[in-house]
Structures are given as structure tokens and as C-alpha cells.
Short mmCIF file of C-alpha atoms and ligand atoms in Angstrom, two decimals:
data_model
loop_
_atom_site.label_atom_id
_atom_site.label_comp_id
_atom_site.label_asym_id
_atom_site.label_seq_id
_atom_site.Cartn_x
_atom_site.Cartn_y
_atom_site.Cartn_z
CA UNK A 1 54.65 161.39 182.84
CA UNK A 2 52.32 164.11 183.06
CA UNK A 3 48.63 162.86 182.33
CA UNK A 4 45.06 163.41 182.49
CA UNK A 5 42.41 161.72 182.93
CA UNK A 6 38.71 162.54 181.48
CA UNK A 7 35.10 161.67 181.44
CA UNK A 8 31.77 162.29 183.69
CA UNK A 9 31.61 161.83 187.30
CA UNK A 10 31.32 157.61 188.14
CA UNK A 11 33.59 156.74 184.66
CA UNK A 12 36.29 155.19 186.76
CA UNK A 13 38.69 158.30 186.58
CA UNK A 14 39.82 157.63 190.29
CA UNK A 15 40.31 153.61 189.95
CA UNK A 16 42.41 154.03 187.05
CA UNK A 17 44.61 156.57 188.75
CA UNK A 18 45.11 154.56 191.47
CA UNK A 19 46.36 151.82 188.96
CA UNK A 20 48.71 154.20 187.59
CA UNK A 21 49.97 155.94 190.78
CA UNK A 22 50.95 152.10 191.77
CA UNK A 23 52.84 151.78 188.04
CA UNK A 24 54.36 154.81 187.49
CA UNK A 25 55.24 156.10 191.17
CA UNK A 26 53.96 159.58 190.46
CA UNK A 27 50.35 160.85 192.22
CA UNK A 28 46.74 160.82 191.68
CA UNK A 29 46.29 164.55 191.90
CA UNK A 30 42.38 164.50 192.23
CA UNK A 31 40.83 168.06 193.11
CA UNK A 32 37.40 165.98 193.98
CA UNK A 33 39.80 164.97 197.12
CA UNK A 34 41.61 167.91 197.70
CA UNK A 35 38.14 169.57 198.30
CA UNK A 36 36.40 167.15 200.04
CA UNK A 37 39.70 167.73 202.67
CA UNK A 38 39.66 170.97 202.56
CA UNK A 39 35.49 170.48 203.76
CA UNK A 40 36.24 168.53 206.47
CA UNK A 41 39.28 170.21 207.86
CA UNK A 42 36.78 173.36 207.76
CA UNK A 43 39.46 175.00 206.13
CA UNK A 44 38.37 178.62 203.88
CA UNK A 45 38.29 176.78 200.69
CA UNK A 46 36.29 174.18 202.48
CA UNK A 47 33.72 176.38 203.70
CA UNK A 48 32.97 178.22 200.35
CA UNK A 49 32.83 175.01 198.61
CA UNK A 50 30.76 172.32 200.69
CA UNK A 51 27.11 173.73 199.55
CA UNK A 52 28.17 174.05 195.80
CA UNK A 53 29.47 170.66 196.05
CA UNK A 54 27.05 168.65 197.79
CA UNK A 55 24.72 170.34 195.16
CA UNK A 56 26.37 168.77 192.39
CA UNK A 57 27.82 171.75 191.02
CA UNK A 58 31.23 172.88 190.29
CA UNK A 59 33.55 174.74 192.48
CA UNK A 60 35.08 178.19 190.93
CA UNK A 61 37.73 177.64 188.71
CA UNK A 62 39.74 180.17 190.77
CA UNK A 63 39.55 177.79 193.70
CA UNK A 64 40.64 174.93 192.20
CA UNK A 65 43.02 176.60 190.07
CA UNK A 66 45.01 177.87 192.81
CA UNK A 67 44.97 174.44 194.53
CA UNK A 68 46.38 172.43 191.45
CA UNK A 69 49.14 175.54 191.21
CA UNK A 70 49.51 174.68 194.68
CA UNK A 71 50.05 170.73 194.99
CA UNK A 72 51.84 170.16 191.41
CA UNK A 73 54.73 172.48 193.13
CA UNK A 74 55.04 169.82 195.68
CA UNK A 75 58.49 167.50 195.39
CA UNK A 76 56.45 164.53 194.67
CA UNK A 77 54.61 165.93 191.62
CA UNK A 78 58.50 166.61 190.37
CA UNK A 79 58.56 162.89 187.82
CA UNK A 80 54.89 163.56 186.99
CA UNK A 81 51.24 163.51 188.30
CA UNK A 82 47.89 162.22 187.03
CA UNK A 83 45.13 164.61 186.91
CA UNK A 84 41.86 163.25 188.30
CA UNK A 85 38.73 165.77 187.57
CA UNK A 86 40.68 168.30 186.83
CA UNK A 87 40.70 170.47 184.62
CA UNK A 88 36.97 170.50 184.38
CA UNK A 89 36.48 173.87 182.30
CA UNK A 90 37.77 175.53 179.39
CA UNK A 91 39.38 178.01 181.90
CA UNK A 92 40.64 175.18 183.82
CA UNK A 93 42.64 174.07 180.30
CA UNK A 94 43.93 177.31 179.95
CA UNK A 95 45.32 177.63 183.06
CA UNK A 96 46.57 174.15 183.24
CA UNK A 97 48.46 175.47 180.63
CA UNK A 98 49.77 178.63 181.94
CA UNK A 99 51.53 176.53 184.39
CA UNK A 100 52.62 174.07 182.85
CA UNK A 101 54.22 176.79 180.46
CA UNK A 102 55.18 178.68 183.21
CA UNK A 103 57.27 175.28 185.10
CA UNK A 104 58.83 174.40 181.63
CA UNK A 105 57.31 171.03 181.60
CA UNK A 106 54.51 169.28 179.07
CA UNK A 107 51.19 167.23 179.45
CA UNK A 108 52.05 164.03 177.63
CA UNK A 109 48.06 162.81 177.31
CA UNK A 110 44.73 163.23 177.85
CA UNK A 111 43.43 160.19 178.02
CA UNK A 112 39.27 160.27 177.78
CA UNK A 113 37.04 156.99 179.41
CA UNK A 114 33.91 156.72 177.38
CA UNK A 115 31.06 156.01 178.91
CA UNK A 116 27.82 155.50 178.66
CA UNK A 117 25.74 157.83 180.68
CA UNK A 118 22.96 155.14 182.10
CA UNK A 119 25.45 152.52 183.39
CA UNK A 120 26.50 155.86 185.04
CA UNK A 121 23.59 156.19 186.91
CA UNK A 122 23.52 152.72 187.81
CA UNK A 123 27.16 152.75 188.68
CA UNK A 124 26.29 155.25 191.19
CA UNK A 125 23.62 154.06 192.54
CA UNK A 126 25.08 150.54 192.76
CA UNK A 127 28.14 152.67 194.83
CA UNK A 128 25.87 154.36 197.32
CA UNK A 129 24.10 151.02 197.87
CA UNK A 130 27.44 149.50 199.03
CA UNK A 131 28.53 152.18 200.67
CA UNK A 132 25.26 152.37 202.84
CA UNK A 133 25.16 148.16 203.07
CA UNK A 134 29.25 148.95 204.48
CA UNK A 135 27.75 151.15 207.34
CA UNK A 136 29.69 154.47 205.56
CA UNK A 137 27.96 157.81 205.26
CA UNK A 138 27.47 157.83 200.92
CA UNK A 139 28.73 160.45 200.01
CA UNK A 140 25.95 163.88 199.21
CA UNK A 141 26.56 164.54 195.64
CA UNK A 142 26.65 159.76 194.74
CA UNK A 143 22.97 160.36 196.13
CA UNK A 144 20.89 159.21 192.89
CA UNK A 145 18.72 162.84 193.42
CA UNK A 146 22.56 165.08 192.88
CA UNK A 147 24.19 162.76 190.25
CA UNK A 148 21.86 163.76 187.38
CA UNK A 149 23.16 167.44 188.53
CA UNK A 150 26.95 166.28 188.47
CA UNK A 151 26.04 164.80 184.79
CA UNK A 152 24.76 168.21 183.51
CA UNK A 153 27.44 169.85 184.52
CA UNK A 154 29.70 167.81 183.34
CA UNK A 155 28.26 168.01 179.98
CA UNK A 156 27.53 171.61 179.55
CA UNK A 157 31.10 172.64 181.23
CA UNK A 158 33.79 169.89 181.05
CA UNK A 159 32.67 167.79 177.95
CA UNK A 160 33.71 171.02 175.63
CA UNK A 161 37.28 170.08 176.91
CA UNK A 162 36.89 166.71 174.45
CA UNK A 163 37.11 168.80 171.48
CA UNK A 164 39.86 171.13 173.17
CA UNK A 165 41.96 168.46 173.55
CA UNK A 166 41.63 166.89 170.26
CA UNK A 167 42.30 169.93 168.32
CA UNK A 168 45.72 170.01 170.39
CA UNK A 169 46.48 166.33 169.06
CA UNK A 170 46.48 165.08 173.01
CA UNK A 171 43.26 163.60 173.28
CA UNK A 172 42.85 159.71 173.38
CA UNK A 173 40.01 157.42 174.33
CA UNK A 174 39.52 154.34 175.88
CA UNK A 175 36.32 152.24 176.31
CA UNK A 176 35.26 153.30 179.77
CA UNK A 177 32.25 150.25 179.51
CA UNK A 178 34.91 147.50 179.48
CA UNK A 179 35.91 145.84 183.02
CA UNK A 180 38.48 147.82 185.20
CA UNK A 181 41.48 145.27 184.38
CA UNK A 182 40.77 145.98 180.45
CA UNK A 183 40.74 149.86 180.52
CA UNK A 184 43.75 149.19 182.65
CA UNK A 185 45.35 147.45 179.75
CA UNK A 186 43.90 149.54 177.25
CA UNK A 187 45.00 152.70 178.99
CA UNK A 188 49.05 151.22 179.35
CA UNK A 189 48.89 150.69 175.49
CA UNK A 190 48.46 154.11 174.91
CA UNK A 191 51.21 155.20 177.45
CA UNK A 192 53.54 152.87 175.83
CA UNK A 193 53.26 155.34 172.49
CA UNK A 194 52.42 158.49 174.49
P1 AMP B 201 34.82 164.35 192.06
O1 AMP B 201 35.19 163.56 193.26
O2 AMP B 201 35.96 164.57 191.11
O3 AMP B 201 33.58 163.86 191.36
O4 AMP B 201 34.46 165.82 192.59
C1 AMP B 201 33.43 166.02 193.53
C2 AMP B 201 32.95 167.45 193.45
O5 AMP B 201 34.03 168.35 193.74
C3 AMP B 201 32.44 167.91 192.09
O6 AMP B 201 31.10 167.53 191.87
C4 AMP B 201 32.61 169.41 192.20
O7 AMP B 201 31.63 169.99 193.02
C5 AMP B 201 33.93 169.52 192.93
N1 AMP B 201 35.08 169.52 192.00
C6 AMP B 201 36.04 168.56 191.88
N2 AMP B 201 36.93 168.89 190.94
C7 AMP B 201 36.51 170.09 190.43
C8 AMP B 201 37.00 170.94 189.41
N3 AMP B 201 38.09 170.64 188.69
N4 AMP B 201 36.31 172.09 189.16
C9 AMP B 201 35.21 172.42 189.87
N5 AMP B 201 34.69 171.65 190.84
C10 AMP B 201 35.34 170.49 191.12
#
């Protein structure tokens, strides 16, 4: 099963995968992680993107192009993976496609969580106030001054991808407002026809 998931920073992308990774056995492949690793091991990558990221902005789709190439060559990602905030361009798609074309294998869905976008900015905030009242650092780009950032970019680069997808036939949507154990549910429908 080869999936991804879609929809604006603080949706629920990551909870859902998690779900799934513990259903299907395959991984969460989120590139919000792999670069947020890549910052703190100081790595190259790492370096070049901390200041874009902790601004809100998105990372160059050659950097995160060549780390998905990377990782979904990786014996675990052999049954499938999940795509977590990735692809998050149209150049992203295409090359998500490239190599999947490339390997021989096919993206069974693209499954979008609709949302709306100011329970996303409570969402976040509600995140970074339990993050802070759990003694954790919150995290630069959950602090409610970047988010509005990450939502702008998310619609004027990654929302386009909606449309994208829907003109392939992949795209399907779930209610991203409903409580986590009902987008759960709604989400395994669709896998049962996908
Ligand atoms: P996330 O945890 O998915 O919200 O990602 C956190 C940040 O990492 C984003 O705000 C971007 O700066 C960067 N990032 C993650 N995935 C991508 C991607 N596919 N393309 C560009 N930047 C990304």
C-alpha cells in the first residue's frame, strides 16, 4: 500500500499515519521529520534548511526530493509507505512520480483531511500550550506568530496538488474536523476500496 496523505500543517496528517503504520506494518515516511533530524544531527541538509524552516517556509524541492528518493529505497519501504507532507509542490508530484515510474511500483491513494483553517490555528496553539505546560521546547514554526506563514504556504504551493490529484482519479477526502478515532474509520473505508 503506497499512500499519501494531504492537507495544511496541524490537519492530523502525522496522527493518522501513525494509525496506519500500526495497521498496515509499512512506515510513516514524513519529510517534516526527516528534516527536523537532519537539523539536529547538524547534518548539510540540516544546516541549509533550519532558517527556512523555523520561518515557516518550505525547504527546496531538490532537498526533499532527494531524501524521499533516498528513504523509499530502504528495505522497509519494500510492502509500502505512507507519505506524510510530502509531496508538497507540483514539482514534488512530478517527481514522486518519476520514481515511482522509475521502481515499477504505483501510489494507490491520496487521501486529503479537510480542514477548516481556524480550528487550525487553534489546534496549534492548543499544541504549543501543552507542549510548553509538558516542560518541552514547542517547536519554532507551532509558534502562533510562524503558523499563519506555514498556512500560506501551504495554500499558495501545496493546495494546487488537490486539483492534481483529482484530475489523476487518486484524490479522496475525508472530514479532517471529525475526532481522530472517526477519520481513522473514515480513512480505513476508503482503503478497503482503494
Ligand atoms: P511538517 O512537520 O510536515 O509540518 O514540516 C515542518 C517543516 O519542514 C515545513 O514547514 C517545511 O519547512 C519543511 N518541510 C517538510 N516537508 C516538506 C516538503 N515536502 N517540502 C518542503 N518543505 C518541507
Amino acid at each position: 500500500m503506497r499512500l499519501i496523505l494531504l492537507g495544511p500543517p496541524g490537519a492530523g496528517k502525522g496522527t493518522q499515519a501513525q494509525r496506519l503504520v500500526e495497521k498496515y506494518g509499512i512506515p510513516q515516511l514524513s519529510t517534516g521529520d526527516m528534516l527536523r533530524a537532519a537539523v539536529a544531527a547538524g547534518s548539510p541538509v540540516g544546516l541549509k534548511a533550519k532558517a527556512v524552516m523555523d520561518a515557516g517556509e518550505l525547504v527546496s524541492d531538490e532537498i526533499v526530493n532527494a531524501i524521499v528518493a533516498e528513504r523509499i529505497d530502504q528495505a522497509d519501504c519494500a510492502t509500502g509507505f505512507i507519505l506524510d507532507g510530502y509531496p508538497r509542490t507540483l514539482v514534488q508530484a512530478d517527481s514522486v512520480e518519476k520514481m515511482l515510474d522509475e521502481r515499477g511500483i504505483k501510489l494507490d491513494v491520496v487521501i486529503e483531511l479537510v480542514v477548516d483553517d481556524k480550528a487550525l490555528v487553534g489546534r496549534i496553539a492548543n499544541r504549543a500550550e501543552e507542549t510548553r505546560a509538558a516542560g518541552k521546547p514547542v517547536r519554532k514554526d507551532d509558534d502562533p506568530a510562524v503558523f499563519p506563514e506555514r498556512l500560506r504556504e501551504y495554500y499558495k504551493k501545496t493546495a494546487p496538488l488537490i486539483g492534481y490529484y483529482y484530475a489523476k482519479g487518486s484524490l479522496k477526502q475525508v472530514d479532517g474536523m471529525a475526532d481522530i478515532d472517526a477519520v481513522t474509520a473514515q480513512i480505513d473505508e476508503l482503503l478497503k476500496s482503494a
